[in-house]
Amino acid sequence: MRLSQRLTQVPPYLFAQLDARKAAVVARGVDVIPLGIGDPDLSTPEPIIAEMRQAVGDPSNHRYPDYKGSLSFRQAAARYMLRRFGVTVDPERELLGLIGAKEGLAHLVWALVDPGDVTLCPDPGYPVYAVHTAFCGGFAYRMPLRAEHGFLPELSRIPTEIVERAKILFLNYPNNPTTAVADLEFFEEAVDFCRRYGIVLCHDNAYAEITYDGYHAPSVLEVQGAKDVAIEFHSLSKPFNMTGWRIGFACGNADAIEALGTVKNNTDSGPFTAVQVAAERALTQSEALVASQVSVYRRRRDRMVEALRAAGIAVQPPRGTIYLWCPVPEGETSEGFAGRLLEEAGVFVTPGTGYGQEGEGFFRISLTCSDDRLEEAARRIAALGSGG
Ligand SMILES: Cc1ncc(COP(=O)(O)O)c(C=O)c1O
């Protein structure tokens, strides 16, 4: 078969590749502890499941969904934005239901990027931004996220000729994979930057609800006038253990929402209406439903950080996300160390370079495994480090 050029240019999807490698080790009979993909191990909270059970029995929910998301889902999402962030969005013009944030992020690129255009993508970063830019014939300029700058991009250092061709600035805080957080001051700078150069600011806020130690992640739309340039993506996947349900929403600039809606109208038919009904319940009771997930991740984070530090890995406890971003031991590479962890210790982590070359020197651990298995993983990592 002769594949399209766009497909042959794109590297294989990171997680699919890693999964194949893990499967080969499992096939050898190794008990592999999966700390790779950020897919919550806990169940979706019962009130959401109960709502779904009822909604799925209602024949009116079996038909094609409203393309934009049902009005009541959009209203629930708008109420959530107001309650959680103090941000007002019009559910008719400034908010769109999505089949997960990933779908919306990908389709936004199709709405805005022509061949030769530039997008500004974090490195390391969630791969979807750069891959879809390549699909559209655009160029993904990789903005380094470095520890010495709190894993924030230095916008003023992006070359002018790149900025002038840029259509989208992608940001994502709390950040996957570095776990860094951003304050409103940084978002103000980013909004100013995008306004000055006519760039759409796309903030991926998929981890807004998973934060620790009294920290509350802001919305970029809290910045005065942000809606002139910004669109923000929210996901129900991580806070409510709903990765398989495929539901999220985008909100912000009405033109960007309309453009995204046009791509979607011609591509999909929106999320299953029953899932939207259940998601309304999740958004309406978010504080109560998220608290127990966060306390599980906090406990895992604390135990794992302590165990890794005892094993000589100087990891910082994150203020958000479900990950740990860990430095690899002196003298090793990300891929080499992740490969060694898999082959010699049966611990599956993602190498930092899987998210871009600036991820070199790090590996990512996902806290989506039971406490016992995490502790066993820490023991195996310690044994590997000591040669035992
Ligand atoms: C930064 C980031 N954005 C978006 C997503 C995808 O979210 P969803 O499941 O809503 O498509 C993920 C999932 O891992 C992510 O890490």
Coordinates of C-alpha atoms and ligand atoms in Angstrom, one line a residue:
M1 CA 0.0 0.0 0.0
R2 CA 1.3 3.5 -0.8
L3 CA 0.7 5.6 2.3
S4 CA 0.2 9.4 2.2
Q5 CA 3.5 11.3 2.6
R6 CA 2.0 13.0 5.7
L7 CA 1.8 9.6 7.4
T8 CA 5.2 8.4 6.4
Q9 CA 6.8 11.5 7.8
V10 CA 5.3 11.1 11.2
P11 CA 7.2 9.0 13.7
P12 CA 5.2 6.0 15.1
Y13 CA 2.9 7.0 18.0
L14 CA 5.2 6.9 21.1
F15 CA 2.8 4.9 23.3
A16 CA 2.1 2.3 20.6
Q17 CA 5.8 1.8 20.1
L18 CA 6.5 1.5 23.8
D19 CA 3.5 -0.9 24.2
A20 CA 5.0 -3.3 21.7
R21 CA 8.3 -3.2 23.5
K22 CA 6.6 -3.9 26.8
A23 CA 4.6 -6.8 25.2
A24 CA 7.8 -8.5 24.1
V25 CA 9.1 -8.5 27.7
V26 CA 5.8 -9.7 29.1
A27 CA 5.8 -12.5 26.5
R28 CA 9.1 -13.7 28.0
G29 CA 7.2 -14.2 31.3
V30 CA 8.4 -11.1 33.1
D31 CA 6.1 -9.5 35.6
V32 CA 6.2 -6.0 34.2
I33 CA 5.0 -3.1 36.4
P34 CA 3.4 -0.6 34.0
L35 CA 4.3 3.0 35.0
G36 CA 4.3 4.3 31.4
I37 CA 0.9 5.6 30.2
G38 CA -1.1 8.0 32.2
D39 CA -4.3 5.9 32.4
P40 CA -5.9 6.0 35.8
D41 CA -6.2 2.5 37.4
L42 CA -9.1 3.5 39.7
S43 CA -12.8 3.3 38.7
T44 CA -14.9 6.2 37.5
P45 CA -16.8 7.5 40.6
E46 CA -20.1 5.8 41.3
P47 CA -22.4 8.8 40.9
I48 CA -21.1 9.3 37.3
I49 CA -21.7 5.6 36.5
A50 CA -25.2 5.7 38.0
E51 CA -26.0 8.7 35.8
M52 CA -24.7 6.9 32.8
R53 CA -26.7 3.7 33.6
Q54 CA -29.9 5.8 33.5
A55 CA -29.0 7.9 30.5
V56 CA -28.0 4.9 28.4
G57 CA -31.6 3.5 28.8
D58 CA -33.2 6.6 27.4
P59 CA -33.8 6.1 23.6
S60 CA -33.6 9.9 23.0
N61 CA -29.9 9.6 23.9
H62 CA -29.3 6.9 21.2
R63 CA -29.6 9.3 18.2
Y64 CA -26.8 11.4 16.7
P65 CA -25.6 13.9 19.3
D66 CA -25.8 17.6 18.9
Y67 CA -22.6 18.5 17.0
K68 CA -21.5 21.2 19.5
G69 CA -22.3 19.0 22.5
S70 CA -25.8 19.1 24.0
L71 CA -26.8 22.5 25.4
S72 CA -27.2 21.2 28.9
F73 CA -23.6 19.7 28.8
R74 CA -22.3 23.0 27.5
Q75 CA -24.2 24.9 30.2
A76 CA -22.8 22.6 32.9
A77 CA -19.3 23.1 31.6
A78 CA -19.8 26.9 31.6
R79 CA -21.0 26.8 35.2
Y80 CA -18.0 24.7 36.1
M81 CA -15.7 27.4 34.5
L82 CA -17.4 30.1 36.5
R83 CA -17.4 28.2 39.8
R84 CA -13.9 26.8 39.5
F85 CA -12.0 29.7 37.8
G86 CA -14.3 32.7 38.0
V87 CA -14.4 32.7 34.2
T88 CA -17.5 33.5 32.2
V89 CA -18.0 31.7 28.9
D90 CA -21.1 31.8 26.7
P91 CA -22.2 28.1 26.3
E92 CA -23.7 28.9 22.8
R93 CA -20.7 30.7 21.2
E94 CA -17.6 30.1 23.4
L95 CA -17.8 26.4 24.3
L96 CA -17.8 23.2 22.4
G97 CA -18.1 19.5 23.6
L98 CA -15.3 17.2 22.5
I99 CA -14.6 13.5 22.2
G100 CA -11.8 14.0 24.6
A101 CA -9.2 16.9 24.7
K102 CA -6.9 15.0 22.3
E103 CA -9.6 15.1 19.5
G104 CA -10.1 18.8 20.0
L105 CA -6.4 19.7 20.1
A106 CA -5.8 17.7 16.9
H107 CA -8.7 19.3 15.1
L108 CA -7.8 22.8 16.2
V109 CA -4.6 22.4 14.2
W110 CA -6.6 21.5 11.1
A111 CA -8.7 24.5 11.6
L112 CA -5.8 27.0 11.7
V113 CA -2.7 25.6 10.1
D114 CA -1.9 25.8 6.4
P115 CA 1.2 24.3 4.7
G116 CA 4.3 26.4 5.7
D117 CA 2.7 27.8 8.8
V118 CA 4.4 27.4 12.2
T119 CA 3.1 26.2 15.5
L120 CA 5.0 26.8 18.8
C121 CA 5.1 23.5 20.6
P122 CA 6.7 22.7 24.0
D123 CA 9.7 20.3 24.1
P124 CA 9.2 18.0 25.9
G125 CA 5.5 18.0 25.2
Y126 CA 2.4 16.1 24.5
P127 CA 3.0 14.7 21.0
V128 CA -0.4 15.5 19.4
Y129 CA 0.4 19.3 18.9
A130 CA 3.5 18.7 16.7
V131 CA 2.2 15.6 14.9
H132 CA -0.9 17.3 13.7
T133 CA 1.1 20.3 12.7
A134 CA 3.1 18.0 10.5
F135 CA -0.1 16.3 9.1
C136 CA -1.2 19.8 8.0
G137 CA 2.1 20.5 6.3
G138 CA 3.2 23.0 9.0
F139 CA 6.4 23.3 11.0
A140 CA 6.4 22.6 14.7
Y141 CA 9.0 24.9 16.3
R142 CA 10.0 23.2 19.5
M143 CA 10.3 25.6 22.5
P144 CA 12.7 24.1 25.1
L145 CA 11.2 23.6 28.5
R146 CA 14.2 23.6 30.9
A147 CA 14.5 23.0 34.6
E148 CA 16.4 26.3 35.1
H149 CA 13.3 28.2 33.8
G150 CA 10.7 26.2 35.8
F151 CA 10.0 24.3 32.6
L152 CA 8.3 27.4 31.1
P153 CA 9.1 28.4 27.5
E154 CA 11.2 31.6 27.0
L155 CA 8.9 33.4 24.6
S156 CA 11.2 36.3 24.0
R157 CA 13.9 34.0 22.7
I158 CA 11.9 32.5 19.9
P159 CA 13.4 33.9 16.6
T160 CA 11.3 36.7 15.1
E161 CA 11.0 35.1 11.7
I162 CA 9.5 32.0 13.5
V163 CA 7.1 34.1 15.6
E164 CA 5.9 36.0 12.5
R165 CA 4.9 32.7 10.8
A166 CA 3.3 31.2 13.9
K167 CA -0.4 30.5 14.1
I168 CA -0.7 28.7 17.5
L169 CA 1.2 28.8 20.8
F170 CA 0.6 25.5 22.7
L171 CA 0.9 25.6 26.4
N172 CA 0.0 22.9 29.0
Y173 CA 0.1 23.6 32.7
P174 CA 0.1 21.6 35.0
N175 CA 2.5 20.1 32.4
N176 CA 2.8 16.7 30.9
P177 CA 5.5 15.4 31.1
T178 CA 7.5 17.8 33.3
T179 CA 4.8 18.2 36.0
A180 CA 5.6 22.0 36.1
V181 CA 2.9 24.5 37.0
A182 CA 2.5 28.1 35.7
D183 CA 1.1 31.1 37.4
L184 CA -1.1 33.8 36.1
E185 CA 1.8 36.1 35.5
F186 CA 3.2 33.8 33.0
F187 CA -0.2 33.4 31.3
E188 CA -0.4 37.2 31.1
E189 CA 2.9 37.3 29.3
A190 CA 1.7 34.6 26.9
V191 CA -1.6 36.5 26.2
D192 CA 0.4 39.7 25.5
F193 CA 2.8 37.8 23.3
C194 CA -0.1 36.2 21.3
R195 CA -2.0 39.5 21.0
R196 CA 1.2 41.3 19.7
Y197 CA 1.8 38.7 17.0
G198 CA -1.7 37.6 16.1
I199 CA -1.2 34.1 17.4
V200 CA -3.9 31.8 18.9
L201 CA -3.0 30.8 22.4
C202 CA -4.1 27.2 22.9
H203 CA -3.9 26.1 26.6
D204 CA -4.2 22.4 27.3
N205 CA -5.6 22.3 30.8
A206 CA -6.1 18.5 31.0
Y207 CA -4.6 18.3 34.5
A208 CA -6.2 21.4 36.1
E209 CA -8.0 19.3 38.8
I210 CA -5.0 17.1 39.8
T211 CA -3.0 19.4 42.1
Y212 CA -1.5 19.1 45.6
D213 CA -0.5 20.9 48.7
G214 CA -3.2 23.7 48.4
Y215 CA -2.2 24.6 44.9
H216 CA -5.1 25.4 42.5
A217 CA -4.2 25.5 38.8
P218 CA -5.5 28.6 37.1
S219 CA -7.3 28.9 33.7
V220 CA -5.6 31.0 31.1
L221 CA -9.0 32.6 30.6
E222 CA -8.6 34.3 34.1
V223 CA -6.2 36.7 32.4
Q224 CA -8.0 40.0 31.5
G225 CA -8.8 40.0 27.8
A226 CA -7.6 36.5 27.2
K227 CA -10.6 35.6 25.2
D228 CA -9.3 37.9 22.5
V229 CA -6.6 35.3 21.7
A230 CA -7.1 32.1 23.8
I231 CA -8.9 28.8 23.6
E232 CA -8.6 26.4 26.5
F233 CA -9.0 22.6 26.5
H234 CA -10.5 20.6 29.4
S235 CA -10.6 16.9 29.8
L236 CA -12.7 14.7 32.1
S237 CA -10.3 11.8 31.6
K238 CA -7.8 12.2 34.4
P239 CA -9.8 13.9 37.2
F240 CA -12.8 11.5 37.0
N241 CA -10.9 8.3 35.8
M242 CA -12.8 8.6 32.5
T243 CA -10.1 8.1 29.9
G244 CA -12.2 5.4 28.1
W245 CA -15.4 7.5 28.1
R246 CA -13.9 10.1 25.7
I247 CA -15.3 13.4 26.8
G248 CA -13.9 16.9 27.2
F249 CA -14.6 20.5 26.1
A250 CA -13.0 23.6 24.7
C251 CA -13.8 27.1 25.6
G252 CA -12.6 30.7 24.9
N253 CA -12.3 32.7 21.8
A254 CA -15.6 32.5 19.8
D255 CA -13.8 32.5 16.4
A256 CA -11.5 29.7 17.3
I257 CA -14.4 27.7 18.8
E258 CA -16.4 28.2 15.6
A259 CA -13.4 27.2 13.4
L260 CA -12.9 24.1 15.5
G261 CA -16.6 23.3 15.3
T262 CA -16.5 23.5 11.5
V263 CA -13.7 20.9 11.3
K264 CA -15.6 18.7 13.8
N265 CA -19.0 19.0 12.0
N266 CA -17.3 17.6 8.9
T267 CA -15.4 14.9 10.8
D268 CA -17.3 13.5 13.8
S269 CA -20.8 13.8 15.3
G270 CA -19.9 14.7 18.9
P271 CA -19.7 12.6 22.1
F272 CA -22.4 10.0 22.8
T273 CA -25.2 12.0 24.5
A274 CA -25.4 9.6 27.4
V275 CA -21.7 10.2 28.2
Q276 CA -22.5 13.9 28.1
V277 CA -25.3 13.4 30.7
A278 CA -22.9 11.5 33.0
A279 CA -20.2 14.2 32.4
E280 CA -22.6 16.9 33.5
R281 CA -22.8 15.1 36.8
A282 CA -19.0 15.0 37.0
L283 CA -18.6 18.7 36.3
T284 CA -21.4 19.7 38.6
Q285 CA -19.9 17.8 41.6
S286 CA -16.3 18.1 40.6
E287 CA -14.9 19.3 43.9
A288 CA -16.4 16.3 45.9
L289 CA -15.6 13.7 43.2
V290 CA -12.0 14.8 42.5
A291 CA -10.9 15.1 46.2
S292 CA -10.6 11.3 46.7
Q293 CA -8.6 10.8 43.5
V294 CA -6.3 13.5 44.4
S295 CA -5.7 12.1 47.9
V296 CA -4.8 8.7 46.3
Y297 CA -2.3 10.4 43.9
R298 CA -0.8 12.5 46.7
R299 CA -0.1 9.4 48.9
R300 CA 1.4 7.6 45.9
R301 CA 3.5 10.7 45.0
D302 CA 4.9 11.1 48.5
R303 CA 5.8 7.4 48.9
M304 CA 7.3 7.2 45.5
V305 CA 9.3 10.4 45.8
E306 CA 10.7 9.1 49.1
A307 CA 11.6 5.7 47.7
L308 CA 13.2 7.1 44.6
R309 CA 15.3 9.6 46.6
A310 CA 16.4 6.7 48.8
A311 CA 17.5 5.0 45.6
G312 CA 19.6 8.0 44.6
I313 CA 17.1 9.6 42.1
A314 CA 16.7 13.2 43.0
V315 CA 13.1 13.7 42.0
Q316 CA 11.1 16.8 43.0
P317 CA 7.5 16.3 44.3
P318 CA 5.2 17.8 41.7
R319 CA 2.4 20.3 42.5
G320 CA 0.2 18.8 39.8
T321 CA -0.4 15.9 37.4
I322 CA -0.3 12.2 37.9
Y323 CA 3.4 11.9 37.0
L324 CA 6.9 12.1 38.4
W325 CA 9.5 13.7 36.1
C326 CA 12.7 12.0 37.3
P327 CA 16.4 12.6 36.3
V328 CA 18.2 9.5 35.0
P329 CA 21.3 8.4 36.8
E330 CA 24.6 10.2 36.0
G331 CA 26.1 8.9 32.7
E332 CA 22.9 7.3 31.4
T333 CA 20.6 8.4 28.6
S334 CA 16.8 8.5 28.9
E335 CA 16.2 5.7 26.4
G336 CA 19.1 3.6 27.7
F337 CA 17.9 3.9 31.3
A338 CA 14.2 3.3 30.4
G339 CA 15.3 0.3 28.4
R340 CA 17.4 -1.1 31.2
L341 CA 14.5 -0.6 33.7
L342 CA 12.2 -2.6 31.4
E343 CA 14.7 -5.4 30.5
E344 CA 16.5 -5.8 33.8
A345 CA 13.9 -4.7 36.4
G346 CA 10.5 -5.2 34.7
V347 CA 9.5 -1.6 35.3
F348 CA 8.0 0.2 32.4
V349 CA 8.5 4.0 32.3
T350 CA 8.6 6.4 29.4
P351 CA 11.9 7.9 28.4
G352 CA 11.9 11.7 28.4
T353 CA 13.0 11.8 24.8
G354 CA 9.7 10.3 23.8
Y355 CA 8.3 13.8 24.3
G356 CA 11.0 15.6 22.4
Q357 CA 14.8 15.9 22.5
E358 CA 14.7 18.3 25.5
G359 CA 13.4 15.4 27.5
E360 CA 16.9 13.9 27.4
G361 CA 18.1 13.2 30.9
F362 CA 14.7 12.4 32.3
F363 CA 12.2 9.6 32.5
R364 CA 8.5 9.8 33.5
I365 CA 6.7 7.7 36.0
S366 CA 2.9 7.5 36.0
L367 CA 1.3 7.2 39.4
T368 CA -1.6 5.2 37.9
C369 CA -0.7 1.9 39.5
S370 CA -1.7 0.5 43.0
D371 CA 0.4 1.5 46.0
D372 CA 1.8 -2.0 46.4
R373 CA 3.0 -2.2 42.8
L374 CA 4.5 1.3 43.0
E375 CA 6.5 0.3 46.1
E376 CA 7.6 -2.9 44.4
A377 CA 8.7 -0.8 41.4
A378 CA 10.7 1.5 43.7
R379 CA 12.4 -1.6 45.3
R380 CA 13.3 -2.9 41.9
I381 CA 14.7 0.5 40.8
A382 CA 16.8 0.7 44.0
A383 CA 18.1 -2.8 43.4
L384 CA 19.0 -2.0 39.8
G385 CA 20.9 1.2 41.0
S386 CA 22.9 -0.8 43.6
G387 CA 23.6 -3.6 41.0
G388 CA 21.6 -6.0 43.3
Ligands
LIG1 C1 -1.4 17.1 28.1 C2 -2.5 16.2 27.7 N1 -3.5 16.7 26.9 C3 -4.5 16.0 26.5 C4 -4.6 14.7 26.9 C5 -5.7 13.8 26.3 O1 -6.9 14.0 27.1 P1 -8.2 13.2 26.6 O2 -8.2 11.9 27.2 O3 -9.3 14.1 27.1 O4 -8.2 13.1 25.1 C6 -3.6 14.1 27.6 C7 -3.6 12.6 27.9 O5 -2.7 12.0 28.4 C8 -2.5 14.9 28.0 O6 -1.5 14.4 28.7

